[in-house]
Coordinates of C-alpha atoms in Angstrom, one line a residue:
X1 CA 153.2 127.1 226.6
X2 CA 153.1 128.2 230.1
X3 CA 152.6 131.9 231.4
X4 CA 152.8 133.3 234.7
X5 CA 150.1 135.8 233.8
X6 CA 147.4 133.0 232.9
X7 CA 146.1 130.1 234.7
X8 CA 144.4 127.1 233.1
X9 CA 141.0 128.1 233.4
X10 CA 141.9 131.3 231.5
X11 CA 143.3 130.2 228.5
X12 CA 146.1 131.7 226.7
X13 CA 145.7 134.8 224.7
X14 CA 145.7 134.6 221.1
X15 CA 146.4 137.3 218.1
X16 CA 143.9 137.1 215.3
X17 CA 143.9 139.8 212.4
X18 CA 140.3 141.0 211.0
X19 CA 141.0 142.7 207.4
X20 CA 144.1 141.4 206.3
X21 CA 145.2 138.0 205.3
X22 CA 149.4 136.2 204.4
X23 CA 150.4 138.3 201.5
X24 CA 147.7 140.9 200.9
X25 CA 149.3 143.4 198.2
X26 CA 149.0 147.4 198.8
X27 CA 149.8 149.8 196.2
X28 CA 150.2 152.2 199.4
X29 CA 152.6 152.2 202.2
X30 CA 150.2 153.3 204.7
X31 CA 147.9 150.2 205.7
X32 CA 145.2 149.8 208.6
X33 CA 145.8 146.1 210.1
X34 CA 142.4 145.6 212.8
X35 CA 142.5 142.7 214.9
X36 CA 141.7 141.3 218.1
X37 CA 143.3 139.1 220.9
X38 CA 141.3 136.1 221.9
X39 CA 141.0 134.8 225.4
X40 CA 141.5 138.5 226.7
X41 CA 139.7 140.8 229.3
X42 CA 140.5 144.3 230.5
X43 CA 140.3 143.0 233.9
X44 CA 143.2 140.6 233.7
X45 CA 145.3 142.5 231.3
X46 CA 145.5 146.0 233.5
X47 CA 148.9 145.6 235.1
X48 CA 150.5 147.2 232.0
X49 CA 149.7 144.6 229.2
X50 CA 146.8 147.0 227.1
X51 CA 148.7 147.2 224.0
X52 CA 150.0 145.0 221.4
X53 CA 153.8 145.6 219.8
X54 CA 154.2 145.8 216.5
X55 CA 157.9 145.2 214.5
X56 CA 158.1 145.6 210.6
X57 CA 161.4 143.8 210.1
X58 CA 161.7 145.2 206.8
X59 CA 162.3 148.9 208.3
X60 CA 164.9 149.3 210.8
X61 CA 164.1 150.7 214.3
X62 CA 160.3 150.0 213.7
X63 CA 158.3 149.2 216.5
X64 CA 154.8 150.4 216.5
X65 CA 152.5 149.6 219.9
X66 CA 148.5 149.9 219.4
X67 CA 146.2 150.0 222.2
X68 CA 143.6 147.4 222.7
X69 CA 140.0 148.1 223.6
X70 CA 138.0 146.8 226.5
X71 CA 136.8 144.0 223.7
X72 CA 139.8 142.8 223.0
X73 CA 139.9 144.9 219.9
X74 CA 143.1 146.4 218.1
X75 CA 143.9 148.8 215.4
X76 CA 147.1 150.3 214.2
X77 CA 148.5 151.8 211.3
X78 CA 151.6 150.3 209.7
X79 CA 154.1 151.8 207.7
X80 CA 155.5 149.4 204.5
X81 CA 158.7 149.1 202.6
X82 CA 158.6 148.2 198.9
X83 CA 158.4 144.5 198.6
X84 CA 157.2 142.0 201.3
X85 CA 157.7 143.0 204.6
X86 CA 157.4 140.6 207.8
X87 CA 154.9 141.8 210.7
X88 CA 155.5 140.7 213.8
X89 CA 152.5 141.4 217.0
X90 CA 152.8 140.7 220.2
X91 CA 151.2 140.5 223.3
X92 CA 151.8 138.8 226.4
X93 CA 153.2 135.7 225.7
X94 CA 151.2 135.3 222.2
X95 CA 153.0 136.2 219.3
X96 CA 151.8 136.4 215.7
X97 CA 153.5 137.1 212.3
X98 CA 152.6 138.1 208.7
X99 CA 153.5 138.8 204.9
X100 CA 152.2 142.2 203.5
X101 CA 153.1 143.5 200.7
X102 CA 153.5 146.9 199.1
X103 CA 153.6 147.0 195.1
X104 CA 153.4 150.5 194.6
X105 CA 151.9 151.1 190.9
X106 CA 154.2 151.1 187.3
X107 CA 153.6 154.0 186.2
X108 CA 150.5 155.2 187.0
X109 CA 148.8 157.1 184.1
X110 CA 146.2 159.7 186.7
X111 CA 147.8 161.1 189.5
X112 CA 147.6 163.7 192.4
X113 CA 149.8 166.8 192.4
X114 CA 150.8 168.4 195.9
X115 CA 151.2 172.0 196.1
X116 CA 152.6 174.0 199.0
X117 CA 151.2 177.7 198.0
X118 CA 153.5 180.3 198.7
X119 CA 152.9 184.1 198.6
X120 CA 155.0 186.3 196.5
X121 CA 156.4 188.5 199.4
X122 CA 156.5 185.1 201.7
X123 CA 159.5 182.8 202.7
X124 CA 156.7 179.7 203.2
X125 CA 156.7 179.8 207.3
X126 CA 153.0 177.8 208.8
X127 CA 152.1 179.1 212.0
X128 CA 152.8 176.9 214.9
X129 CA 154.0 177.4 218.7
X130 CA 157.4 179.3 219.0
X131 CA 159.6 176.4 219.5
X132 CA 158.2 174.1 216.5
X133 CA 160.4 174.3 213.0
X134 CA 157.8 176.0 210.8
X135 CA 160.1 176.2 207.2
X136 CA 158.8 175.1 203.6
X137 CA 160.3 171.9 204.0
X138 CA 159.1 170.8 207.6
X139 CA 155.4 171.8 206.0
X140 CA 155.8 169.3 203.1
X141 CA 157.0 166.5 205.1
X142 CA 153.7 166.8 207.0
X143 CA 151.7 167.2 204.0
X144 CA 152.9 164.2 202.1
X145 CA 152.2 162.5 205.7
X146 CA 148.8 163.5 205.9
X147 CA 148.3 162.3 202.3
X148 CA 149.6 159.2 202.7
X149 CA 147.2 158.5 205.8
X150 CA 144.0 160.1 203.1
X151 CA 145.4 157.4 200.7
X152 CA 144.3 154.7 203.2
X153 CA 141.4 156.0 204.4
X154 CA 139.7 155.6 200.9
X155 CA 141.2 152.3 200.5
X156 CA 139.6 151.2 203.7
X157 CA 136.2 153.3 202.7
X158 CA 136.1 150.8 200.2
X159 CA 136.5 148.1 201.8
X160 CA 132.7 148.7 203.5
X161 CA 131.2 148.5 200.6
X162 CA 133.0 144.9 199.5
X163 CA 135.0 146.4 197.2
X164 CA 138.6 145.6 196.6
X165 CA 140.9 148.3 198.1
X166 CA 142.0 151.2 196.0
X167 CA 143.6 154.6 196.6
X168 CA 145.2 157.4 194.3
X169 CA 148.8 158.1 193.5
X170 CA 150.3 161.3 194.1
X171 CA 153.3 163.4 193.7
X172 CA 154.7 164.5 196.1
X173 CA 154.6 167.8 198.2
X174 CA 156.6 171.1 196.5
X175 CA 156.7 174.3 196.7
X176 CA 154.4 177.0 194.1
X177 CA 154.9 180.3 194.3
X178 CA 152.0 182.7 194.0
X179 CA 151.9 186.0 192.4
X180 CA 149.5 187.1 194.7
X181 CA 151.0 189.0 198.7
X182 CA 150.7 187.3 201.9
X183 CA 149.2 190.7 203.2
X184 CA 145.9 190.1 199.7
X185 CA 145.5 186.8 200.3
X186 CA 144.9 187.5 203.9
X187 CA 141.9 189.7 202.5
X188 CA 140.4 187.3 200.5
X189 CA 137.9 184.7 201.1
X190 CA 138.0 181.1 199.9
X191 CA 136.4 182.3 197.1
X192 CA 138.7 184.6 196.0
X193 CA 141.6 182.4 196.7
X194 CA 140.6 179.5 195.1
X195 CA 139.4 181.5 192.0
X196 CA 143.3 183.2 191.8
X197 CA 145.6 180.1 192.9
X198 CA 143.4 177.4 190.2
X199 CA 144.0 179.8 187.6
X200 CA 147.3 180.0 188.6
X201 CA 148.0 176.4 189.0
X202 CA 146.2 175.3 185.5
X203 CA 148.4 178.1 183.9
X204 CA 151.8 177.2 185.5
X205 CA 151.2 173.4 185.7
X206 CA 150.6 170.8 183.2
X207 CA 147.5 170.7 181.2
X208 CA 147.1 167.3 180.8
X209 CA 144.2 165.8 181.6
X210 CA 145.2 163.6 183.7
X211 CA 146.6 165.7 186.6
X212 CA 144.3 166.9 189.6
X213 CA 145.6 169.0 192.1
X214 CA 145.6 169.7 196.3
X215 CA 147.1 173.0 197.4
X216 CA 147.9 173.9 201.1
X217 CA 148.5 177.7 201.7
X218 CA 151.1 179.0 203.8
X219 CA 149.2 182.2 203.9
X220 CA 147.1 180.9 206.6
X221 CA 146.5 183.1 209.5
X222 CA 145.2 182.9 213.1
X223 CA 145.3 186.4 214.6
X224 CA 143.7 187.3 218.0
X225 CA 141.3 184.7 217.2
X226 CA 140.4 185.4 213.9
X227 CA 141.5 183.6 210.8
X228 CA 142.7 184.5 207.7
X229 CA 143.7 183.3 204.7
X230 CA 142.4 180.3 204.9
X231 CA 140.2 178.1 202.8
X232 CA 138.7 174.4 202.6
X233 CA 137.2 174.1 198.5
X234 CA 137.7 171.5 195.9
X235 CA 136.0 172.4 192.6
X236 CA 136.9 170.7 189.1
X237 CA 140.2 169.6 189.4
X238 CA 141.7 172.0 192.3
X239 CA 141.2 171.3 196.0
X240 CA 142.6 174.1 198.4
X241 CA 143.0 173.9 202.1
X242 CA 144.7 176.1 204.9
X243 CA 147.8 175.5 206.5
X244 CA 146.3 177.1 210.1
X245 CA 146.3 173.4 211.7
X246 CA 149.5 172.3 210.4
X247 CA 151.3 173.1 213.8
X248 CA 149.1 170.1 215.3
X249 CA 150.0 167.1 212.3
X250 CA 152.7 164.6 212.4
X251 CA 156.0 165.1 210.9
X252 CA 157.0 161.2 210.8
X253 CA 155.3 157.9 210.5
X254 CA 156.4 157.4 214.6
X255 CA 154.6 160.7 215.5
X256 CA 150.9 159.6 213.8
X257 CA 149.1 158.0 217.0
X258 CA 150.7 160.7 219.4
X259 CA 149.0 163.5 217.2
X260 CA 145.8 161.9 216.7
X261 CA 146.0 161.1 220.7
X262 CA 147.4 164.6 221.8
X263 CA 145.7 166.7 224.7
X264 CA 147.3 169.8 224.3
X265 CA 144.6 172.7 224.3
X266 CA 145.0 175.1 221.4
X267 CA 145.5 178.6 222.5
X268 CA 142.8 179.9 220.0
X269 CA 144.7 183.5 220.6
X270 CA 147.7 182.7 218.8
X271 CA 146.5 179.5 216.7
X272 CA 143.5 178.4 214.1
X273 CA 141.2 175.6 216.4
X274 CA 139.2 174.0 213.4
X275 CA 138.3 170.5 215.9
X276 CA 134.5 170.4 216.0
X277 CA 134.9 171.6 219.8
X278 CA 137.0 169.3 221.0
X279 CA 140.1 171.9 221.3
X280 CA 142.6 169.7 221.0
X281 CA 145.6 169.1 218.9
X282 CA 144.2 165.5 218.5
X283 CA 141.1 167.1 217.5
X284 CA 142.6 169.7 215.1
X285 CA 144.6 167.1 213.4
X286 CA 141.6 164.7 212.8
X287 CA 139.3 166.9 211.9
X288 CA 142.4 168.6 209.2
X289 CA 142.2 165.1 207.7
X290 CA 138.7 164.7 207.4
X291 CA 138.3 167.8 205.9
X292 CA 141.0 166.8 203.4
X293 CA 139.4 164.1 202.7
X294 CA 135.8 165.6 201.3
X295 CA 137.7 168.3 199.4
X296 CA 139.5 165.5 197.3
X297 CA 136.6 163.4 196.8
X298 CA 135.1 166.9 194.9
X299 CA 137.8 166.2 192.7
X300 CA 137.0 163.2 192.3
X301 CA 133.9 164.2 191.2
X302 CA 131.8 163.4 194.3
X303 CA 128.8 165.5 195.5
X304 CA 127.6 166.2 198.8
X305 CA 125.4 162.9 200.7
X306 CA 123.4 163.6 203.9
X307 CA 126.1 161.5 205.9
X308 CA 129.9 160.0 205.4
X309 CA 132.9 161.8 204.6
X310 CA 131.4 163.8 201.8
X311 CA 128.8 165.1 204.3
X312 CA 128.8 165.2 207.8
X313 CA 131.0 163.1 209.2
X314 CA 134.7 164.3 208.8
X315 CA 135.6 165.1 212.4
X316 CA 136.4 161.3 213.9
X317 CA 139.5 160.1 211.5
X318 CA 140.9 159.3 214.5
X319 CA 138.6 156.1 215.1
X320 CA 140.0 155.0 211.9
X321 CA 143.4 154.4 213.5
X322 CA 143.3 154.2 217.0
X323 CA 141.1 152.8 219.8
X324 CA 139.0 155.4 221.6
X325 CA 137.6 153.1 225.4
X326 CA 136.4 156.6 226.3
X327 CA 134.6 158.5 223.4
X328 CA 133.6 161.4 224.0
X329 CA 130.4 163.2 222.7
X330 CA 130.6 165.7 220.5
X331 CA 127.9 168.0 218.2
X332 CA 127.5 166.5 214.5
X333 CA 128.7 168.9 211.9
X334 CA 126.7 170.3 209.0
X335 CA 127.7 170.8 205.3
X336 CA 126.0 173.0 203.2
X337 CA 126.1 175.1 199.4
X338 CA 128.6 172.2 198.3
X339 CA 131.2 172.9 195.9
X340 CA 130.3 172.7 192.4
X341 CA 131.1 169.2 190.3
X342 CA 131.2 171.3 186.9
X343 CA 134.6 171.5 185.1
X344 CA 137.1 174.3 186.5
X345 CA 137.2 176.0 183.4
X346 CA 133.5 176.2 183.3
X347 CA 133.6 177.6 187.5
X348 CA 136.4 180.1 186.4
X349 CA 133.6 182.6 185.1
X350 CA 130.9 182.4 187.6
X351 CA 131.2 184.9 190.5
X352 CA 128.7 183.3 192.6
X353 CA 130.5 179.9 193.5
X354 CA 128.5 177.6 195.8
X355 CA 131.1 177.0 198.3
X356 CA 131.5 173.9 201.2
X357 CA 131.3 175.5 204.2
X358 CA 131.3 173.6 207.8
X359 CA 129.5 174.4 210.4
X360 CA 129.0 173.2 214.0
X361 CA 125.1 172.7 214.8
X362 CA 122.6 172.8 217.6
X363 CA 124.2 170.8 221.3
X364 CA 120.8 168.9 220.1
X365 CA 122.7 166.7 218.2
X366 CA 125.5 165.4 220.8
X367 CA 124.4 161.9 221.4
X368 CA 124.3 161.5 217.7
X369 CA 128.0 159.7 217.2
X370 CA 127.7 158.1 220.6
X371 CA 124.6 155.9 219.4
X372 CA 126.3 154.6 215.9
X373 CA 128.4 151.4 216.3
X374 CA 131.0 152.7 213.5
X375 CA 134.2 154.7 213.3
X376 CA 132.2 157.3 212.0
X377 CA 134.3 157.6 209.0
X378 CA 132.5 156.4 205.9
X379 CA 131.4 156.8 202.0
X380 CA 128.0 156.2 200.9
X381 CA 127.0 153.6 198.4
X382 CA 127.0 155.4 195.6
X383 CA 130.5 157.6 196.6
X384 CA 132.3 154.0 196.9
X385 CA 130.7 152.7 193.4
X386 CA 131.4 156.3 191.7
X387 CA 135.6 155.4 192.8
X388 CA 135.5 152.1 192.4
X389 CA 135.3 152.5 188.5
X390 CA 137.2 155.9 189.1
X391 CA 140.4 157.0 186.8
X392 CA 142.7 158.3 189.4
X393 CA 141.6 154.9 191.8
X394 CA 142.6 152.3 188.8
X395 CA 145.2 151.6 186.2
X396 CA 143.7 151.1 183.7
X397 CA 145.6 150.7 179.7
X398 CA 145.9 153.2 177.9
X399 CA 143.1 152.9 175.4
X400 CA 140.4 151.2 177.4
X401 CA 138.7 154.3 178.8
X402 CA 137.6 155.3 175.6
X403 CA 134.2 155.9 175.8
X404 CA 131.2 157.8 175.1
X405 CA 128.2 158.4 177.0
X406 CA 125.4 161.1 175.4
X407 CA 122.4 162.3 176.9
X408 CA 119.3 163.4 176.0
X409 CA 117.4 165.1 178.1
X410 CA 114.6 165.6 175.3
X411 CA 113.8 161.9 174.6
X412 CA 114.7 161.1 178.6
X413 CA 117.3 159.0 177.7
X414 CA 121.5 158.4 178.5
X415 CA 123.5 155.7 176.5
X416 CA 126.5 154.8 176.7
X417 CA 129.0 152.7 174.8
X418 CA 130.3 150.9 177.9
X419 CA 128.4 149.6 180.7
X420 CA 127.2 152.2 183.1
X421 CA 127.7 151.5 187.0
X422 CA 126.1 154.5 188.3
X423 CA 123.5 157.1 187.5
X424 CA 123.0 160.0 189.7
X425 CA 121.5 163.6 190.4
X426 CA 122.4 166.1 192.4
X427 CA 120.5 169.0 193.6
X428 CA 121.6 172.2 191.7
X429 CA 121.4 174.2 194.9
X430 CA 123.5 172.3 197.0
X431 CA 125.5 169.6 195.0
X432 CA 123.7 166.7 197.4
X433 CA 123.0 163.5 195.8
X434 CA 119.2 163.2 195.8
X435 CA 118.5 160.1 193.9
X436 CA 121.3 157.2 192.5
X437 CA 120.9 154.4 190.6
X438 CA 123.5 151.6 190.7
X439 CA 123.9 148.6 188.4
X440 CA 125.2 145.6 188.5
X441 CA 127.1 144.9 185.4
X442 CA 126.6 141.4 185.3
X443 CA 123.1 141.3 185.6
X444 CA 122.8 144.6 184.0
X445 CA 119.9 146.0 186.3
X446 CA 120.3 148.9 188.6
X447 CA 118.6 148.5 192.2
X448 CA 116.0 150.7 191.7
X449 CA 114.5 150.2 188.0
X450 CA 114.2 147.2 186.8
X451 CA 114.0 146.4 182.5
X452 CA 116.4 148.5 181.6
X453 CA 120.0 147.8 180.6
X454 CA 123.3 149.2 181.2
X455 CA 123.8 150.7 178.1
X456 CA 121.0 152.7 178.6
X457 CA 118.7 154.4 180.7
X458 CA 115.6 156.0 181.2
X459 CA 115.6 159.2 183.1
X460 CA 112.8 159.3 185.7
X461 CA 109.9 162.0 184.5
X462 CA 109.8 163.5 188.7
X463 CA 113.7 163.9 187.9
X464 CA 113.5 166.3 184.9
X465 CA 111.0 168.2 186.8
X466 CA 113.4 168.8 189.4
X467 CA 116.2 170.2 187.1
X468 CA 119.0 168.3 189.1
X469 CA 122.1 167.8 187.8
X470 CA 122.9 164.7 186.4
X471 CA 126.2 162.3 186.6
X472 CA 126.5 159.1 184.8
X473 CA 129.7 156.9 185.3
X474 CA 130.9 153.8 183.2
X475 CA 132.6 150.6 184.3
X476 CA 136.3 152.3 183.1
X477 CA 135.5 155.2 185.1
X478 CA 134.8 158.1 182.4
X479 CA 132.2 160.5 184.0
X480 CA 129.5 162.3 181.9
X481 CA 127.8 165.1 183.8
X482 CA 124.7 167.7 182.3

């Protein structure tokens, strides 16, 4: 095939994709396709031909475009219909298609509930500029969004560590009306909120076992620079997070790479700036879903790790989903007195919570991202083995998760009736994961003792002496914590 744009020498550009593969199945309509074009170089592709198109034939008026990196290097985020849908990318004069296909789950046993948190004397308004639609019902259509785009970014998460990809299921986004006023909560800390609207929630909502919930307050408020109402907390099964960067989030699949990409300076006056310094929109809405992200996974029973998503790194979503040529650098975050992993109930009664907080740290630390070859958004080992075998991440029958797993802390042992794929402990100060053992069920050896099986295991003697909390998780995902 001939094109004006190449000569001989040259050779014609070709489309390759780098994670997916003809009829891959999702069980989310979200999905990250990474690839690259072959036979490319920024220098002959700058007269307008950086991007590749992107059609989903199976959803009318789609077209997508996703910039390509000085390497050749695409990502883009695709939105699926139910069934298989036909891909088509393009660039230049190369054109390649593919099969996807998105089988959402039957009846999925463990799910996510969405909450929109409204105040008693509230009608649901989010703060944003004057001319943006701010009602209950714009706010949900962003939230479901933004959950949808978290449902990906643990499948993908996954995927580092070899594992198939997973996600949750969730229900989506709806109004719950507090008892509490706008003008109280607005006097609380996270604390306080989160202690009020779980005990609300588990009161009002089903008590089944096998709900978990995310709430987004309304009440959140940015007033001459200070913020109110606002929190960012998952404990047992209730995650809470403010609604003060909800101006800055996408209301439509079309919108997603224009908000992660957006410019716009926050006026921190009038509106909340939560962006790790960048001060951007883009910023505001990254860092929003990174933060979302590490308050579900303490839900879903993960601790705090030195690094990853759980940790540190919760500000650079965007390099997920789109191609940054010009990175800029920017001060590593801190997390610290992480949010308990004990049962709600149990958290209920104890007035002095250890809370996540986020904090910027020393201009030390700026070259840190710059230096890692990674997009910067990432689970640790053990966080990817501890949701591989996860409830909420599987569907599993009805009866196989029966289970029991006892320890005794006496004789230094834990056994368990199914094999165990992960043993950990946690520092009772901080909730971060200090020590993890991970097995290999086949083998039946965890990487770092050796002679013991996966029904049972020896606690280490230094371990006890620490007084660390312990977790122990089983291949169908039932979690045993002392």
């Amino acid at each position: 095939m001939f094109c004006v744009k190449h000569n001989a020498q040259e050779g014609l550009p070709q489309i390759r994709f780098l994670n997916v593969k003809p009829n891959d199945s999702f069980d989310y309509s979200i999905v990250l396709v990474r690839g690259e074009i072959l036979n490319y170089t920024h220098r002959r592709h700058r007269h307008g031909l950086s991007s590749v198109q992107i059609v989903n034939e199976n959803i009318e008026g789609s077209i997508e475009s996703a910039e390509i990196a000085s390497d050749g290097k695409f990502k883009v985020a695709v939105e699926l219909a139910p069934g298989v849908n036909q891909l088509k990318f393009r660039f230049c004069c190369a054109t390649h298609g593919i099969s996807l296909i998105f089988d959402k789950r039957k009846n999925p046993r463990y799910l996510l509930r969405i909450l929109y948190i409204i105040c008693s004397n509230h009608d649901g308004h989010f703060q944003a500029p004057c001319d943006a639609e701010t009602t209950v019902e714009r706010a949900c259509e962003k939230i479901d969004l933004a959950i949808r785009l978290v449902q990906c970014l643990y499948a993908e998460m996954l995927t580092k560590h070899g594992f198939d990809r997973k996600s949750f299921e969730f229900i989506g986004c709806k109004p719950f009306h507090s008892s509490i006023s706008v003008e109280e909560a607005r006097q609380w800390d996270q604390n306080q909120l989160w202690q009020h609207h779980a005990k609300e929630i588990l009161a009002q909502e089903s008590t089944e076992h096998r709900f978990k919930y995310f709430g987004i307050l309304a009440s959140t408020l940015c007033e001459n620079g200070m913020v109110k109402g606002h929190a960012a907390l998952g404990i047992g099964d209730v995650a809470l997070f403010g609604s003060g960067t909800l101006y800055a989030w996408p209301t439509n699949f079309a919108t997603i790479q224009r908000c992660f990409q957006d410019e716009t300076p926050v006026d921190t006056n009038q509106l909340m700036d939560d962006s790790n310094g960048k001060n951007t929109y883009g910023g505001c809405f990254a860092t929003a879903l990174g933060s979302i992200c590490h308050e579900i996974g303490h839900i879903f029973d993960l601790g705090h790790t030195t690094d990853g998503i759980m940790g540190n790194d919760i500000d650079y979503v965007n390099r997920i989903f789109t191609v940054e040529n010009c990175p800029r650098d920017l001060p590593r975050r801190m997390a610290s007195k992480c949010a308990s992993d004990r049962n709600a109930d149990d958290k209920l009664n104890q007035s002095n919570r250890r809370l996540t907080t986020i904090r910027k740290t020393n201009s030390i630390l700026t070259n840190y991202h710059c230096r890692r070859n990674d997009d910067l958004t990432f689970l640790t080992e053990n966080c990817a083995i501890l949701l591989n075998s996860h409830k909420w991440f599987n569907q599993f029958a009805e009866h196989a998760n029966e289970s029991c797993i006892r320890c005794d802390i006496q004789q230094k042992i834990i056994k368990s009736s199914l094999p165990l794929v992960l043993v950990e402990f946690r520092s009772k100060q901080n909730g971060m994961c200090m020590k993890y053992y991970r097995f290999d069920v086949t083998t039946s050896t965890p990487t770092m003792t050796s002679n013991v099986s996966s029904l049972r295991f020896t606690i280490p003697s230094d371990v006890i002496e620490q007084n660390y909390d312990l977790i122990a998780v089983d291949k169908n995902g039932n979690i045993m914590k002392c």
